[in-house]
Amino acid sequence: MVAPFSVVRLGARQLVSSPLRNASLRPSRVSPLTACRQCLQLVRYQQTQSHRRAVHLSSSGDTENLLPRDLHSPLDTFPRRHIGPGADATEQMLAVLDPPAKNLDEFVKQVLPADILTAKNLSVSEPQAAAELRKDGVLGGLGEKDMVKLLESYKNKIDATGKSFIGCGYYSTVVPPVIQRNVLENPAWYTSYTPYQAEISQGRLESLLNFQTLTADLTGLPVGNASVLDEGTAAAEAMTMSWATLPMNKQKQDGKVFVVSHLCHPQTIAVMRSRAEGFGIRLEIGDIMADNFKLVKDQGDRLIGVLAQYPDTEGGVFDFQSLSDSIHAQGGSFCVATDLLALTVLKAPGEFGADIAFGNAQRLGVPMGFGGPHAAFFACTDKYKRKIPGRIVGVSKDRLGTRACGWLFRLVSSTFAEKKPPAIFARHRRSWPT
């Protein structure tokens, strides 16, 4: 039976460092037939390495920098050996420099050019207790435990936590415990990895298919995907989709314009600004309903598309039927950022001519999560389905004729090395009835 390596290592250290009372237990008297090979190798290694710097497994063997200890002091000196040198060790190192330095600041000035050093005092003090403050009001370095106490003291100073009425697509919800425990706290649901192997992911693909069906039904559009990163990203994708579906000669022309309602959420407009710059698209932000859609009509054939918020960031609701007709007459796309819960009582975007609809899925009962980002739903007409971002789950049949889920309209090069994906769906009786 071979002894654990930790036991062997401890025995080797005792053989080298301490004299043995029983001569029969000394290494020279141990029979090669009964000796532990690992033990003998460690003994020889310790003897040959005695002139090198010792590696101390505990503070009992570390005599180079002894500190006052008591019964409650930690035995392992790992933190002290890795946090950095103390005041005594720093003074010794600075003294042997040529030329010597009085302190670390002077040493840094000897190494780095003066023109790259900051002249601003960082005001970082020594570690201190959580409740203590320096006279100038600057906190010193705090450990994790002290920092938690300090933050709790700040929290206790607040009489009551107020409700957030900022809105902008984020609304407080009440999450049932069964959903929180089995979905939100289950990594199988919120992991960022895509289930590439449809054969073993039928249950999750079925859930995504239900989400797509819900999105398509409420938006009134035929195609919905399995979600996008967040609402701002969905708006940027809608803009680039509108550009990508234009004729090639119109895509390459200069002065392309995408009109955005000033009543869209501010974070959505900010993301669109960044994406438009990379595609050479100019954003026109303003009142799209004023003066019989004058802002939209003024763009002429340069118009790529229009984005409207429904309901808008102030809660207003407009009838966009006439605006949709005007946009399509100019050859543009009509995109609508909307709210799924509001669509349960409002007219669906697909019914008044919207080409693309998207929004924040946080409205489906997801916690606010300090402002997101949350997944976004995304739906479009058949004209745009080949350009839709993300993934689409569809229903097919396996070789036995049983219904099974799989990815549709995906890029082959992103998943498979072959020229075309294998048309094989595994049979999954639990997820799909026969």
XYZ file of C-alpha atoms in Angstrom, residues 56-421:
366
model
C 8.814 26.824 4.506
C 5.611 24.862 4.726
C 4.647 26.539 7.998
C 5.750 29.360 10.230
C 7.554 26.954 12.561
C 10.334 26.503 10.029
C 10.470 30.120 8.880
C 13.079 31.699 11.156
C 14.228 34.381 8.742
C 11.582 36.873 9.798
C 10.065 35.740 13.063
C 7.003 37.585 14.290
C 5.403 37.494 17.748
C 2.892 34.668 17.777
C 0.279 33.252 20.089
C -1.994 30.244 20.062
C -4.426 31.894 17.658
C -1.875 32.997 15.054
C -2.129 31.289 11.655
C 0.516 28.664 11.014
C 0.787 29.209 7.275
C 2.947 32.163 6.242
C 1.670 32.173 2.659
C -0.035 35.613 2.886
C 3.033 37.294 4.392
C 5.293 35.837 1.731
C 3.095 36.985 -1.145
C 1.508 40.276 -0.089
C 4.864 42.029 -0.290
C 7.806 43.110 1.838
C 7.240 44.753 5.190
C 8.862 47.919 6.461
C 12.011 46.149 7.720
C 12.519 44.149 4.529
C 11.935 47.231 2.391
C 14.529 49.209 4.326
C 17.090 46.417 3.893
C 16.496 46.180 0.135
C 16.740 49.942 -0.350
C 20.004 50.032 1.607
C 21.811 47.632 -0.747
C 20.908 49.604 -3.875
C 23.563 51.570 -5.693
C 22.908 54.395 -5.115
C 20.817 53.652 -2.011
C 17.295 55.030 -1.762
C 15.630 56.441 1.318
C 12.140 55.225 0.429
C 10.177 53.557 -2.349
C 9.200 56.862 -3.948
C 12.840 57.780 -4.382
C 13.541 54.317 -5.816
C 10.737 54.723 -8.370
C 12.156 58.080 -9.440
C 15.509 56.398 -10.060
C 13.885 53.857 -12.381
C 11.150 55.773 -14.218
C 11.554 59.061 -16.114
C 10.195 62.042 -14.245
C 7.981 63.172 -17.137
C 5.749 60.070 -16.922
C 5.235 60.180 -13.162
C 1.994 61.672 -11.928
C 2.236 64.748 -9.770
C -1.143 64.058 -8.164
C -1.195 62.631 -4.660
C -3.272 59.458 -4.631
C -4.101 59.915 -0.928
C -3.939 56.217 -0.101
C -3.489 55.731 3.621
C -2.488 52.721 5.669
C -5.034 49.994 6.480
C -7.368 50.934 9.278
C -10.585 49.915 10.966
C -13.807 50.209 9.022
C -15.330 52.885 11.233
C -12.265 55.129 11.259
C -11.677 57.991 8.868
C -8.687 60.170 8.357
C -8.992 63.853 9.090
C -9.163 64.649 5.381
C -12.048 62.185 4.969
C -10.106 59.670 2.860
C -10.511 56.012 3.712
C -7.477 53.820 4.024
C -7.069 50.325 2.658
C -9.705 47.941 4.019
C -9.955 44.194 4.115
C -12.995 42.399 2.749
C -14.588 41.940 6.166
C -14.100 45.587 7.119
C -15.420 46.761 3.767
C -18.598 44.699 4.193
C -19.142 46.265 7.622
C -18.625 49.735 6.178
C -21.143 49.167 3.381
C -23.663 47.752 5.850
C -23.275 50.865 7.982
C -24.071 53.005 4.934
C -27.120 50.871 4.204
C -28.409 51.215 7.758
C -28.272 55.004 7.494
C -30.961 54.893 4.818
C -34.384 54.952 6.444
C -36.229 53.172 3.637
C -35.394 51.949 0.165
C -37.463 53.874 -2.348
C -39.020 52.520 -5.509
C -37.543 53.246 -8.911
C -39.764 55.188 -11.296
C -37.096 55.842 -13.923
C -38.656 53.363 -16.338
C -36.806 53.355 -19.690
C -37.840 49.753 -20.274
C -37.012 48.460 -16.780
C -39.834 47.767 -14.350
C -39.873 46.084 -10.964
C -41.397 42.625 -10.872
C -42.367 39.982 -8.333
C -40.677 36.666 -9.119
C -42.417 33.522 -7.802
C -40.031 31.431 -5.677
C -40.534 28.365 -7.869
C -39.310 30.336 -10.899
C -36.416 31.864 -9.001
C -35.208 28.526 -7.645
C -35.662 26.353 -10.718
C -34.937 28.825 -13.515
C -33.036 31.925 -12.404
C -30.778 30.010 -10.009
C -30.302 27.103 -12.408
C -27.187 27.595 -14.584
C -28.666 25.354 -17.264
C -31.085 28.164 -18.124
C -28.995 31.305 -17.970
C -25.642 30.031 -19.282
C -24.297 32.030 -22.207
C -23.250 28.958 -24.180
C -25.358 28.078 -27.196
C -26.680 24.489 -27.294
C -24.884 23.512 -30.498
C -25.776 19.835 -30.195
C -29.483 19.766 -30.914
C -29.529 16.024 -30.320
C -29.021 16.408 -26.558
C -30.676 19.808 -26.017
C -34.261 19.077 -27.002
C -35.753 20.299 -23.729
C -34.019 23.662 -23.881
C -34.742 24.072 -27.585
C -38.418 23.418 -26.925
C -38.448 26.206 -24.319
C -36.808 28.586 -26.783
C -39.379 27.590 -29.385
C -42.147 28.515 -26.945
C -40.459 31.882 -26.385
C -40.301 32.476 -30.140
C -43.971 31.562 -30.503
C -44.911 34.006 -27.748
C -42.882 36.761 -29.420
C -44.414 36.138 -32.835
C -47.970 36.037 -31.481
C -47.727 39.280 -29.504
C -45.840 41.265 -32.161
C -47.997 40.053 -35.041
C -44.929 39.112 -37.098
C -44.263 35.668 -38.582
C -40.645 35.107 -37.485
C -39.150 35.454 -34.006
C -35.674 34.478 -32.864
C -34.378 32.947 -29.631
C -33.435 36.395 -28.198
C -30.708 39.016 -28.612
C -28.297 40.486 -26.059
C -30.414 43.473 -24.968
C -32.807 46.089 -26.338
C -30.079 48.515 -27.391
C -28.268 45.809 -29.343
C -31.556 44.720 -30.914
C -32.147 48.291 -32.120
C -28.678 48.401 -33.666
C -29.290 45.037 -35.344
C -32.612 46.282 -36.711
C -30.835 49.280 -38.239
C -28.151 47.143 -39.896
C -30.802 44.672 -41.109
C -32.646 47.543 -42.763
C -29.405 48.550 -44.474
C -28.501 44.975 -45.494
C -31.826 44.374 -47.268
C -31.397 47.411 -49.524
C -30.218 46.974 -53.130
C -26.437 46.806 -53.398
C -26.134 50.138 -55.214
C -28.122 51.847 -52.468
C -26.039 50.229 -49.740
C -22.847 51.733 -51.179
C -24.140 55.251 -51.680
C -23.088 58.018 -49.303
C -25.416 59.925 -47.016
C -27.488 56.987 -45.794
C -29.898 58.123 -43.067
C -31.739 56.247 -40.343
C -34.394 58.243 -38.495
C -34.922 57.634 -34.766
C -37.752 59.018 -32.680
C -36.650 61.318 -29.880
C -39.063 59.407 -27.635
C -36.986 56.205 -27.763
C -35.174 55.111 -24.623
C -31.903 57.063 -24.190
C -29.769 53.936 -23.763
C -31.139 52.586 -27.045
C -30.190 55.752 -28.906
C -26.694 55.660 -27.386
C -26.034 52.122 -28.673
C -27.345 53.022 -32.123
C -24.969 55.977 -32.356
C -21.987 53.679 -31.867
C -23.185 51.110 -34.412
C -24.172 53.709 -37.024
C -20.713 55.253 -36.994
C -19.097 51.983 -38.036
C -21.500 51.496 -40.957
C -21.320 55.064 -42.203
C -24.978 55.683 -41.364
C -26.145 59.091 -40.204
C -28.746 59.148 -37.434
C -31.485 61.747 -37.504
C -33.147 62.018 -34.099
C -36.322 64.033 -33.782
C -40.115 64.081 -33.744
C -41.164 61.616 -36.423
C -44.878 62.464 -36.116
C -44.632 66.252 -36.403
C -45.868 68.115 -39.520
C -47.205 65.019 -41.236
C -43.930 63.055 -40.877
C -41.822 65.888 -42.311
C -38.570 64.584 -40.778
C -39.052 61.240 -42.530
C -40.133 62.650 -45.885
C -37.204 65.083 -46.021
C -34.739 62.186 -46.286
C -35.993 61.084 -49.700
C -34.232 58.076 -51.226
C -31.460 58.309 -48.621
C -33.806 56.833 -46.022
C -32.850 53.394 -44.704
C -35.494 53.053 -42.043
C -37.275 54.576 -39.062
C -37.355 53.517 -35.417
C -40.317 54.319 -33.164
C -40.931 53.447 -29.506
C -44.342 51.894 -28.776
C -45.251 52.841 -26.038
C -42.603 55.559 -25.943
C -40.246 56.313 -23.073
C -42.798 58.744 -21.606
C -45.662 56.255 -21.828
C -47.339 57.752 -24.891
C -49.049 55.617 -27.541
C -49.503 56.677 -31.174
C -51.168 55.163 -34.224
C -48.317 54.513 -36.661
C -50.361 53.208 -39.599
C -49.967 56.351 -41.729
C -46.298 56.671 -40.781
C -45.692 53.069 -41.835
C -47.263 53.681 -45.242
C -45.102 56.768 -45.769
C -41.897 54.909 -44.858
C -42.628 52.009 -47.205
C -43.415 54.441 -50.020
C -39.846 55.755 -49.688
C -38.375 52.249 -49.695
C -37.426 52.210 -46.021
C -38.014 49.777 -43.177
C -40.224 50.492 -40.196
C -38.769 49.264 -36.891
C -40.683 49.351 -33.614
C -39.245 49.033 -30.099
C -42.111 47.787 -27.994
C -43.235 46.155 -24.753
C -44.578 42.603 -24.763
C -46.892 43.137 -21.807
C -48.289 46.294 -23.380
C -48.960 44.352 -26.581
C -51.434 42.177 -24.699
C -53.837 45.149 -24.840
C -52.401 47.291 -27.669
C -52.484 46.768 -31.411
C -49.648 44.503 -32.537
C -46.845 46.189 -34.550
C -47.325 43.739 -37.400
C -50.920 44.907 -37.798
C -49.933 48.492 -38.619
C -47.124 47.576 -41.011
C -44.005 47.218 -38.866
C -41.209 45.221 -40.497
C -39.167 44.609 -37.336
C -40.243 44.598 -33.693
C -38.080 44.112 -30.629
C -37.948 45.010 -26.950
C -36.729 44.149 -23.479
C -37.630 40.696 -22.179
C -37.239 41.917 -18.586
C -40.940 42.741 -18.724
C -41.698 39.026 -18.614
C -40.950 38.919 -14.874
C -37.164 38.975 -14.775
C -35.586 40.832 -11.804
C -34.194 44.259 -12.622
C -30.619 43.153 -11.999
C -29.315 46.681 -11.279
C -30.411 47.887 -14.707
C -29.532 44.980 -16.951
C -28.628 44.066 -19.544
C -31.508 41.672 -20.080
C -32.287 39.510 -23.077
C -34.293 41.125 -25.861
C -36.987 39.566 -28.026
C -36.764 40.110 -31.789
C -39.293 39.481 -34.568
C -39.513 40.402 -38.250
C -41.307 39.677 -41.515
C -40.283 36.972 -43.974
C -38.338 39.541 -45.998
C -35.766 39.867 -43.211
C -35.584 36.306 -41.891
C -32.299 35.539 -43.675
C -30.697 38.583 -42.020
C -32.149 38.152 -38.541
C -29.542 38.165 -35.749
C -29.109 35.366 -33.253
C -30.614 31.907 -33.688
C -34.011 30.536 -34.692
C -35.384 27.259 -33.364
C -37.546 25.259 -35.734
C -39.335 21.904 -35.795
C -38.249 19.078 -38.069
C -38.450 15.290 -38.113
C -35.844 12.691 -37.300
C -35.229 9.542 -39.320
C -38.036 7.790 -37.438
C -40.550 10.491 -38.279
C -40.692 11.921 -34.760
C -40.823 15.679 -34.334
C -37.595 17.252 -33.077
C -36.167 20.741 -32.628
C -33.168 22.146 -34.455
C -31.557 25.410 -35.513
C -32.783 27.155 -38.665
C -31.060 29.719 -40.914
C -27.743 29.401 -39.119
C -24.295 29.971 -40.568
C -22.719 26.585 -41.175
C -19.171 27.867 -40.681
C -19.981 29.030 -37.146
C -20.758 25.545 -35.888
C -19.615 22.806 -38.228
C -16.428 22.212 -40.141
C -18.263 20.353 -42.914
C -19.734 22.035 -45.963
C -23.259 21.482 -44.658
C -24.679 20.581 -41.244
